[in-house]
Coordinates of C-alpha atoms in Angstrom, one line a residue:
M1 CA 117.5 -97.4 -141.8
K2 CA 120.0 -94.8 -143.1
A3 CA 118.1 -94.7 -146.5
L4 CA 114.9 -94.0 -144.6
K5 CA 116.5 -91.1 -142.7
V6 CA 117.8 -89.6 -145.9
T7 CA 114.4 -89.9 -147.6
T8 CA 112.7 -88.3 -144.7
L9 CA 115.2 -85.5 -144.7
A10 CA 114.6 -84.8 -148.3
L11 CA 110.8 -84.4 -147.7
A12 CA 111.4 -82.2 -144.7
L13 CA 113.7 -79.9 -146.6
A14 CA 111.1 -79.5 -149.4
A15 CA 108.6 -78.4 -146.8
A16 CA 110.9 -76.3 -144.6
F17 CA 111.5 -73.3 -146.8
P18 CA 109.2 -70.3 -146.1
A19 CA 106.3 -69.8 -148.5
A20 CA 107.3 -66.2 -149.0
A21 CA 110.8 -67.1 -150.2
Q22 CA 109.3 -69.6 -152.7
A23 CA 106.9 -67.0 -154.0
Q24 CA 109.7 -64.5 -154.8
S25 CA 112.1 -66.9 -156.5
N26 CA 109.9 -69.9 -157.1
K27 CA 111.5 -71.2 -160.2
E28 CA 115.1 -70.8 -159.0
L29 CA 114.4 -72.6 -155.6
L30 CA 112.4 -75.3 -157.4
N31 CA 115.3 -76.1 -159.6
E32 CA 117.6 -76.2 -156.6
L33 CA 115.3 -78.5 -154.7
R34 CA 115.0 -80.8 -157.6
A35 CA 118.8 -81.0 -157.8
L36 CA 119.0 -81.6 -154.1
K37 CA 116.4 -84.4 -154.4
Q38 CA 118.4 -86.0 -157.2
R39 CA 121.5 -85.8 -155.1
V40 CA 119.7 -87.4 -152.1
T41 CA 118.5 -90.2 -154.3
E42 CA 122.1 -90.9 -155.5
L43 CA 123.3 -91.0 -151.9
E44 CA 120.5 -93.4 -151.0
Q45 CA 121.6 -95.8 -153.7
K46 CA 125.3 -95.4 -152.7
L47 CA 124.4 -96.2 -149.1
K48 CA 122.4 -99.2 -150.0
S49 CA 125.3 -100.5 -152.2
E50 CA 127.8 -100.0 -149.3
E51 CA 125.5 -101.8 -146.8
S52 CA 125.1 -104.7 -149.2
K53 CA 128.9 -105.0 -149.6
K54 CA 129.5 -104.9 -145.8
A55 CA 126.9 -107.6 -145.2
A56 CA 128.6 -109.9 -147.7
A57 CA 132.3 -109.2 -146.7
P58 CA 134.0 -111.1 -143.8
A59 CA 134.6 -109.3 -140.5
T60 CA 137.8 -107.2 -140.3
A61 CA 139.6 -105.3 -137.7
V62 CA 138.2 -102.0 -136.7
V63 CA 140.4 -99.0 -137.8
A64 CA 140.2 -95.7 -135.9
V65 CA 138.8 -92.8 -138.1
P66 CA 139.3 -89.2 -137.2
A67 CA 136.1 -87.5 -136.0
A68 CA 134.3 -85.6 -138.8
E69 CA 132.8 -82.1 -138.6
P70 CA 129.4 -82.2 -136.8
V71 CA 126.3 -82.4 -139.1
Q72 CA 122.6 -82.5 -138.6
P73 CA 121.3 -85.9 -137.6
G74 CA 120.5 -88.0 -140.6
M75 CA 122.5 -85.8 -143.1
T76 CA 125.8 -86.3 -144.8
P77 CA 128.4 -83.5 -144.9
D78 CA 127.4 -82.9 -148.6
Q79 CA 123.8 -82.6 -147.7
Q80 CA 124.5 -80.3 -144.8
A81 CA 126.5 -78.0 -147.1
E82 CA 123.7 -77.9 -149.7
F83 CA 121.1 -77.3 -147.0
N84 CA 123.1 -74.4 -145.6
R85 CA 123.6 -72.8 -149.0
I86 CA 119.9 -72.9 -149.9
A87 CA 118.8 -71.7 -146.4
V88 CA 121.1 -68.7 -146.6
K89 CA 119.7 -67.8 -150.0
A90 CA 116.1 -68.2 -148.8
E91 CA 116.8 -65.9 -145.8
A92 CA 118.3 -63.3 -148.2
L93 CA 115.1 -63.4 -150.4
E94 CA 112.9 -63.0 -147.3
D95 CA 115.0 -60.0 -146.1
A96 CA 114.8 -58.4 -149.6
R97 CA 111.0 -58.9 -149.6
D98 CA 110.6 -57.3 -146.1
A99 CA 112.9 -54.4 -147.0
S100 CA 110.7 -53.7 -150.0
G101 CA 107.6 -53.5 -147.9
L102 CA 106.0 -56.5 -149.7
R103 CA 105.3 -58.6 -146.6
G104 CA 101.6 -58.9 -145.9
L105 CA 100.7 -57.0 -149.1
K106 CA 97.8 -58.0 -151.2
I107 CA 96.8 -56.2 -154.5
S108 CA 93.6 -57.0 -156.4
G109 CA 91.2 -55.3 -158.8
Y110 CA 88.7 -55.6 -161.5
I111 CA 87.0 -53.9 -164.5
D112 CA 83.4 -54.3 -165.7
P113 CA 82.7 -52.7 -169.1
T114 CA 78.9 -52.5 -169.4
F115 CA 76.3 -51.9 -172.1
I116 CA 73.0 -50.3 -171.1
Y117 CA 69.8 -49.7 -173.0
N118 CA 67.1 -47.4 -171.3
Q119 CA 63.8 -47.2 -173.0
R120 CA 62.3 -43.9 -171.7
Q121 CA 65.7 -42.1 -171.8
D122 CA 66.1 -43.2 -175.5
R123 CA 69.7 -44.1 -174.7
A124 CA 71.9 -47.1 -175.5
G125 CA 75.6 -47.3 -175.2
F126 CA 78.7 -48.5 -173.4
Q127 CA 79.4 -47.3 -169.9
F128 CA 82.9 -47.5 -168.6
L129 CA 84.8 -45.0 -166.4
N130 CA 82.4 -42.2 -167.3
Q131 CA 82.5 -39.4 -164.8
V132 CA 79.6 -39.1 -162.4
G133 CA 79.6 -35.3 -162.9
D134 CA 78.6 -35.8 -166.5
D135 CA 75.5 -37.8 -165.7
G136 CA 75.0 -38.2 -162.0
Y137 CA 74.2 -41.4 -160.2
N138 CA 71.0 -42.9 -161.4
Y139 CA 69.6 -46.5 -161.2
D140 CA 70.7 -47.0 -164.9
N141 CA 74.0 -45.3 -164.3
G142 CA 75.1 -46.4 -160.9
Y143 CA 78.3 -48.0 -159.7
F144 CA 78.8 -50.3 -162.7
G145 CA 81.1 -49.6 -165.6
M146 CA 84.0 -49.3 -163.1
G147 CA 87.6 -50.0 -162.7
Q148 CA 89.0 -50.7 -159.2
L149 CA 92.4 -51.3 -157.7
D150 CA 92.4 -52.5 -154.1
I151 CA 95.6 -52.4 -152.0
Q152 CA 95.7 -54.1 -148.6
K153 CA 98.6 -54.5 -146.2
E154 CA 98.8 -56.2 -142.8
M155 CA 101.7 -55.1 -140.7
D156 CA 103.5 -56.7 -137.8
G157 CA 101.3 -56.7 -134.8
G158 CA 98.1 -57.0 -136.9
T159 CA 97.5 -53.5 -138.0
K160 CA 95.6 -53.4 -141.4
W161 CA 95.9 -50.7 -144.0
R162 CA 93.6 -50.4 -147.0
L163 CA 93.5 -48.1 -150.1
T164 CA 90.8 -48.7 -152.8
L165 CA 90.9 -46.6 -156.0
Q166 CA 87.9 -46.2 -158.3
P167 CA 88.4 -43.6 -161.0
N168 CA 85.3 -41.6 -162.0
R169 CA 82.7 -44.1 -160.8
G170 CA 83.5 -44.6 -157.1
V171 CA 82.5 -43.3 -153.7
G172 CA 85.0 -40.4 -153.9
E173 CA 82.9 -38.8 -156.7
V174 CA 80.1 -38.3 -154.1
F175 CA 82.5 -36.3 -151.9
S176 CA 84.1 -34.2 -154.7
P177 CA 84.5 -34.4 -158.5
G178 CA 87.6 -36.2 -159.6
N179 CA 88.2 -37.9 -156.2
I180 CA 89.2 -41.5 -157.0
I181 CA 89.5 -42.7 -153.4
A182 CA 86.7 -45.1 -152.5
E183 CA 88.3 -46.3 -149.3
A184 CA 91.3 -45.2 -147.2
S185 CA 91.2 -46.9 -143.8
V186 CA 93.2 -48.3 -141.0
S187 CA 92.3 -51.1 -138.5
V188 CA 94.5 -51.2 -135.4
P189 CA 94.2 -54.1 -132.9
L190 CA 93.9 -52.9 -129.3
T191 CA 93.7 -55.5 -126.5
D192 CA 93.7 -58.4 -129.1
L193 CA 93.2 -59.0 -132.8
Q194 CA 89.4 -59.2 -132.3
T195 CA 89.1 -55.7 -130.8
R196 CA 90.1 -53.0 -133.3
F197 CA 90.1 -49.3 -133.7
I198 CA 89.0 -48.3 -137.2
A199 CA 89.2 -44.9 -138.9
G200 CA 89.3 -43.2 -142.3
Q201 CA 86.9 -43.0 -145.3
I202 CA 84.8 -46.2 -145.4
P203 CA 82.1 -47.2 -147.9
D204 CA 78.7 -47.9 -146.4
W205 CA 78.1 -51.5 -145.2
S206 CA 74.3 -51.7 -145.3
G207 CA 72.2 -54.2 -147.3
Y208 CA 72.8 -57.5 -149.0
E209 CA 74.3 -56.0 -152.2
Y210 CA 77.7 -54.4 -152.5
L211 CA 79.3 -51.7 -154.5
P212 CA 81.9 -53.8 -156.5
G213 CA 80.6 -55.7 -159.5
T214 CA 82.6 -58.8 -158.4
Q215 CA 80.3 -59.1 -155.3
N216 CA 76.9 -58.8 -157.1
K217 CA 75.1 -61.3 -159.2
L218 CA 73.3 -58.6 -161.3
I219 CA 74.5 -55.5 -163.1
T220 CA 72.3 -52.8 -161.6
H221 CA 71.6 -52.5 -157.8
N222 CA 68.3 -52.8 -156.1
L223 CA 66.1 -49.8 -155.3
L224 CA 67.0 -49.8 -151.6
F225 CA 70.7 -49.7 -152.4
D226 CA 70.3 -46.8 -154.9
F227 CA 67.9 -44.6 -153.0
T228 CA 67.8 -45.4 -149.3
L229 CA 71.3 -46.2 -148.2
P230 CA 74.3 -44.0 -147.4
T231 CA 77.3 -44.0 -149.7
A232 CA 80.3 -43.7 -147.3
Y233 CA 81.5 -42.4 -144.0
T234 CA 84.5 -40.3 -142.8
G235 CA 85.1 -41.0 -139.2
A236 CA 86.5 -43.3 -136.5
G237 CA 85.1 -46.1 -134.4
M238 CA 85.5 -49.7 -133.2
E239 CA 85.1 -53.2 -134.7
I240 CA 84.7 -56.2 -132.3
T241 CA 84.6 -59.9 -133.3
S242 CA 83.2 -62.4 -130.7
G243 CA 82.5 -65.9 -132.0
K244 CA 79.9 -65.7 -134.7
W245 CA 79.2 -62.0 -134.1
I246 CA 80.9 -59.0 -135.7
V247 CA 79.9 -55.5 -134.4
K248 CA 81.3 -52.3 -135.8
G249 CA 80.4 -48.6 -135.3
L250 CA 81.5 -45.2 -136.3
L251 CA 81.1 -41.5 -135.3
A252 CA 81.4 -40.0 -138.7
N253 CA 80.4 -37.5 -141.4
M254 CA 77.9 -39.2 -143.8
N255 CA 78.5 -38.8 -147.5
A256 CA 81.0 -36.0 -146.8
S257 CA 84.7 -35.6 -146.0
K258 CA 84.1 -32.6 -143.7
K259 CA 81.3 -30.7 -142.1
N260 CA 80.3 -27.2 -143.3
S261 CA 80.2 -24.2 -141.1
G262 CA 77.3 -24.3 -138.6
N263 CA 77.1 -28.1 -138.7
K264 CA 78.7 -29.9 -135.8
A265 CA 76.7 -33.1 -135.1
P266 CA 78.0 -36.3 -136.6
V267 CA 76.0 -39.5 -137.3
L268 CA 76.3 -42.8 -135.5
A269 CA 76.7 -45.5 -138.1
Y270 CA 76.7 -49.2 -137.0
R271 CA 76.6 -52.7 -138.4
V272 CA 76.0 -56.0 -136.7
D273 CA 76.5 -59.4 -138.4
Y274 CA 75.8 -63.0 -137.2
A275 CA 77.0 -65.9 -139.3
K276 CA 75.2 -69.0 -138.3
G277 CA 77.4 -70.9 -140.7
E278 CA 79.3 -70.5 -143.9
F279 CA 76.1 -70.5 -145.9
N280 CA 73.5 -68.5 -143.9
G281 CA 73.4 -65.5 -141.6
F282 CA 71.8 -62.1 -141.1
G283 CA 72.8 -58.6 -140.2
F284 CA 71.4 -55.1 -139.5
A285 CA 72.7 -51.6 -139.9
G286 CA 71.6 -48.2 -138.9
V287 CA 72.5 -44.5 -139.1
H288 CA 71.3 -41.9 -136.6
G289 CA 72.3 -38.2 -136.4
K290 CA 72.3 -35.3 -138.8
A291 CA 73.2 -35.2 -142.5
A292 CA 72.9 -32.8 -145.5
N293 CA 69.4 -31.9 -146.6
L294 CA 69.4 -31.2 -150.3
R295 CA 65.7 -30.1 -150.2
A296 CA 66.7 -27.0 -148.2
D297 CA 69.0 -25.8 -151.1
E298 CA 66.2 -25.4 -153.6
T299 CA 66.4 -22.3 -155.8
D300 CA 63.7 -20.5 -157.9
D301 CA 63.8 -19.5 -161.5
T302 CA 66.0 -16.5 -160.7
G303 CA 68.6 -18.7 -158.8
S304 CA 67.6 -17.4 -155.4
L305 CA 67.2 -19.7 -152.5
V306 CA 63.6 -20.6 -151.7
Y307 CA 64.4 -21.4 -148.1
P308 CA 67.5 -19.2 -147.2
D309 CA 67.1 -19.8 -143.5
Q310 CA 67.4 -23.6 -144.0
S311 CA 70.1 -23.7 -146.7
G312 CA 73.3 -25.5 -145.8
K313 CA 71.9 -26.9 -142.6
D314 CA 72.0 -30.6 -141.7
T315 CA 68.7 -32.1 -140.5
A316 CA 68.0 -35.1 -138.4
L317 CA 68.2 -38.5 -140.1
N318 CA 67.3 -42.0 -139.0
L319 CA 67.9 -45.1 -141.1
F320 CA 67.6 -48.8 -140.3
E321 CA 67.8 -51.9 -142.4
L322 CA 67.8 -55.7 -141.8
D323 CA 69.2 -58.2 -144.3
G324 CA 70.0 -61.9 -144.5
Y325 CA 71.3 -64.6 -146.8
F326 CA 70.7 -68.4 -147.2
I327 CA 72.6 -70.7 -149.5
R328 CA 71.6 -74.3 -149.9
G329 CA 73.0 -76.4 -152.7
D330 CA 72.4 -74.6 -156.0
W331 CA 70.1 -72.0 -154.5
T332 CA 71.0 -68.6 -153.1
V333 CA 68.4 -66.4 -151.4
Q334 CA 69.0 -62.8 -150.1
G335 CA 66.7 -60.2 -148.7
Q336 CA 66.5 -56.8 -147.1
V337 CA 63.9 -54.5 -145.4
S338 CA 64.7 -50.8 -144.9
F339 CA 63.1 -47.9 -143.0
G340 CA 64.1 -44.2 -143.2
Q341 CA 63.1 -40.6 -142.5
Q342 CA 64.7 -37.2 -142.7
K343 CA 63.5 -34.0 -141.2
K344 CA 62.4 -31.2 -143.6
A345 CA 63.4 -33.3 -146.7
A346 CA 60.1 -34.1 -148.4
V347 CA 59.3 -32.9 -151.9
Y348 CA 56.2 -30.9 -150.9
A349 CA 56.2 -28.1 -148.3
N350 CA 53.3 -27.6 -146.0
P351 CA 50.5 -26.0 -148.2
D352 CA 49.3 -23.8 -145.3
T353 CA 52.5 -22.6 -143.7
G354 CA 55.0 -23.0 -146.5
E355 CA 57.4 -24.9 -144.1
L356 CA 59.4 -27.9 -145.3
Q357 CA 58.0 -31.2 -144.3
D358 CA 59.5 -34.5 -143.2
A359 CA 60.3 -37.3 -145.7
R360 CA 59.5 -40.9 -144.7
W361 CA 59.8 -44.2 -146.5
W362 CA 60.2 -48.0 -146.2
G363 CA 61.1 -50.7 -148.7
L364 CA 61.7 -54.4 -149.4
S365 CA 64.1 -56.2 -151.7
G366 CA 64.6 -59.9 -152.4
L367 CA 66.9 -61.9 -154.7
A368 CA 66.9 -65.6 -155.6
A369 CA 69.5 -67.3 -157.8
Y370 CA 69.8 -70.9 -159.0
K371 CA 72.8 -72.6 -160.6
F372 CA 71.8 -74.7 -163.6
T373 CA 75.4 -75.8 -163.9
P374 CA 78.5 -74.9 -161.9
Q375 CA 79.1 -72.0 -164.3
F376 CA 75.6 -71.0 -165.4
E377 CA 73.3 -69.2 -163.1
G378 CA 69.8 -67.6 -163.3
I379 CA 68.8 -64.7 -161.1
M380 CA 65.6 -62.9 -160.2
R381 CA 65.2 -59.8 -158.0
A382 CA 62.1 -57.9 -156.8
D383 CA 62.1 -54.5 -155.1
Y384 CA 59.5 -52.2 -153.7
I385 CA 59.7 -48.7 -152.0
N386 CA 56.7 -47.0 -150.4
N387 CA 57.4 -43.3 -150.7
S388 CA 54.0 -41.5 -150.5
K389 CA 54.7 -39.3 -147.5
N390 CA 54.5 -35.5 -148.3
G391 CA 55.0 -35.9 -152.0
G392 CA 57.8 -38.3 -151.6
G393 CA 61.5 -37.9 -150.9
L394 CA 64.3 -40.4 -150.4
L395 CA 67.9 -40.2 -149.1
G396 CA 69.5 -37.4 -151.3
Y397 CA 66.5 -37.4 -153.7
N398 CA 64.3 -34.6 -152.6
F399 CA 62.8 -33.3 -155.9
S400 CA 60.7 -34.7 -158.7
D401 CA 63.1 -37.0 -160.7
G402 CA 61.8 -38.1 -164.1
R403 CA 64.7 -40.4 -164.8
N404 CA 64.7 -42.3 -161.5
G405 CA 60.9 -42.2 -161.1
I406 CA 60.9 -40.3 -157.7
G407 CA 58.5 -37.7 -156.4
P408 CA 54.8 -36.8 -156.8
G409 CA 54.7 -37.6 -160.5
F410 CA 53.1 -35.6 -163.3
V411 CA 49.7 -35.2 -164.8
Y412 CA 48.6 -34.0 -168.2
D413 CA 46.7 -30.8 -168.5
D414 CA 44.3 -31.2 -171.5
A415 CA 43.5 -27.5 -171.6
A416 CA 47.1 -26.4 -171.7
G417 CA 48.3 -29.4 -173.6
T418 CA 51.3 -29.8 -171.2
W419 CA 52.5 -32.0 -168.4
G420 CA 52.7 -30.5 -164.9
E421 CA 53.6 -31.8 -161.4
D422 CA 50.9 -33.7 -159.7
P423 CA 49.2 -31.4 -157.1
D424 CA 48.3 -34.5 -155.0
S425 CA 50.2 -34.5 -151.7
K426 CA 51.3 -38.1 -152.1
G427 CA 54.5 -39.3 -153.7
S428 CA 54.9 -42.2 -156.0
N429 CA 55.5 -45.8 -154.8
R430 CA 58.2 -47.6 -156.9
Y431 CA 58.8 -51.2 -157.7
A432 CA 61.1 -53.1 -160.0
L433 CA 61.4 -56.7 -161.3
T434 CA 64.8 -57.8 -162.6
F435 CA 65.8 -61.0 -164.4
G436 CA 69.4 -61.9 -165.1
L437 CA 71.9 -64.6 -166.2
G438 CA 75.5 -65.1 -165.1
Y439 CA 78.1 -67.3 -166.7
A440 CA 81.5 -67.9 -165.0
F441 CA 83.8 -68.3 -168.0
N442 CA 86.7 -69.0 -165.8
L443 CA 87.9 -68.1 -162.3
N444 CA 88.5 -64.5 -163.2
T445 CA 85.8 -63.7 -165.8
V446 CA 82.0 -63.5 -165.5
F447 CA 79.6 -62.5 -168.2
K448 CA 76.3 -61.0 -167.1
M449 CA 73.0 -60.2 -168.9
E450 CA 70.0 -58.4 -167.3
Y451 CA 66.5 -57.3 -168.2
R452 CA 64.8 -54.9 -165.7
Y453 CA 61.2 -53.6 -165.6
D454 CA 60.6 -50.5 -163.4
G455 CA 57.2 -49.3 -162.5
S456 CA 55.3 -46.8 -160.3
N457 CA 51.7 -46.0 -159.3
K458 CA 52.1 -42.6 -160.9
H459 CA 53.4 -41.1 -164.1
V460 CA 57.0 -40.5 -163.0
F461 CA 59.2 -41.7 -165.9
E462 CA 60.0 -39.1 -168.5
N463 CA 59.8 -40.2 -172.1
V464 CA 62.4 -37.9 -173.6
K465 CA 61.2 -38.5 -177.2
D466 CA 58.0 -36.4 -176.7
G467 CA 58.2 -35.0 -173.2
S468 CA 55.4 -37.2 -171.8
Y469 CA 55.5 -39.2 -168.6
K470 CA 54.9 -42.9 -168.1
K471 CA 54.3 -45.3 -165.3
D472 CA 56.9 -47.7 -166.3
N473 CA 60.3 -48.1 -167.9
Q474 CA 62.5 -50.9 -169.3
L475 CA 66.2 -51.5 -169.2
F476 CA 68.5 -54.0 -170.7
G477 CA 72.2 -54.5 -169.9
V478 CA 75.2 -56.8 -170.5
A479 CA 78.5 -56.7 -168.7
T480 CA 81.9 -58.4 -168.5
V481 CA 83.5 -58.6 -165.1
V482 CA 87.2 -59.4 -165.1
S483 CA 89.1 -59.5 -161.8
F484 CA 92.6 -60.5 -160.6

């Protein structure tokens, strides 16, 4: 019976030490626990031997023994002393951890060096940490080729703090050149842990694809992600979790850290998610309010504003999207539908009055992936954007864009021998088909390969070799995503 108690005590001691203390001095504590286990084994054998001798020896008179120091039930004095020594040391390690601010701290990150070939741009090369200001954000030069460091800390009481750094390629570059902060936010529990106040700079939460390469199956993003969704918000709001539902909303500046003079109205940005289970669910998001209108800042050949009375003024914006996911066995299916419009943001002005016109668009995107093996996966994605209203115009893309294939397109003038903007009042409708492969080399490394075909109903893709315009373009990419 005593041997059983000692064995049980040894197992209890091995499980009693706090995980945080083991994490900070794991090797040292492990060695001490092994030594303690060996000592317990020796004591077990000694007790068994003594019990055997007592059972075999004749009965003798009982001799009074002075009372020993009190010990924990089932422990010998030596075991009690060893336990106290290790417990004191474990508490000291915990105190040192807490004093250093490491309790509740999580640090992660990744890099994804990428190689991209673009047919019409006559360009091929590696992309990694290149500044947005050198090339802008385009569908072949988006949020890949990035390095990210994510720092999260949960404080006593449940307050969460987060700082995400993305040099050159992140959200911060949209706000100002050289800004490496993608997210800087706090989440403070109010009545309980499920009701929280949130504030700070927060990346957009729309769609089924995400900004970090570790959360996407392909290298490039879908057309809706690149051209119809906001980038980030600066503001404050609430997040509420109730069962399978998560609802969050912000009053914020969209794609800006502050409002310019004369602009006072924020946007209402919200996101609602429902998880039916671990492997399927849906969500929807929306933005309503006023945001910057780049079309109003157009200048002529002399550098003068074409619409001086509109320049710098935010205009009404309404965005809404619905997305969902379904995972069954080796299959993954994701989808999204989006609608959007912005006042006075279309490419073409009214031909009769010269006034700016409204931009309006809608789009679809779907992705299907199948795992041939636990490590090897095939992916296919299809995208479509209808953007014909008033010469076209998408969120932040309000001019003819020969690289991204946005706007009214171009036509060839046989008499002049040059390409000019299509005088048709309709914009181009865009689509894309993407095929990719992913290979999980290990838990921290994924190799990606992608072929993408982009098309349009008009000549919108500039062929930089000869200055002509085509209805399609091809892109090829490979990437290595390494995370920790």
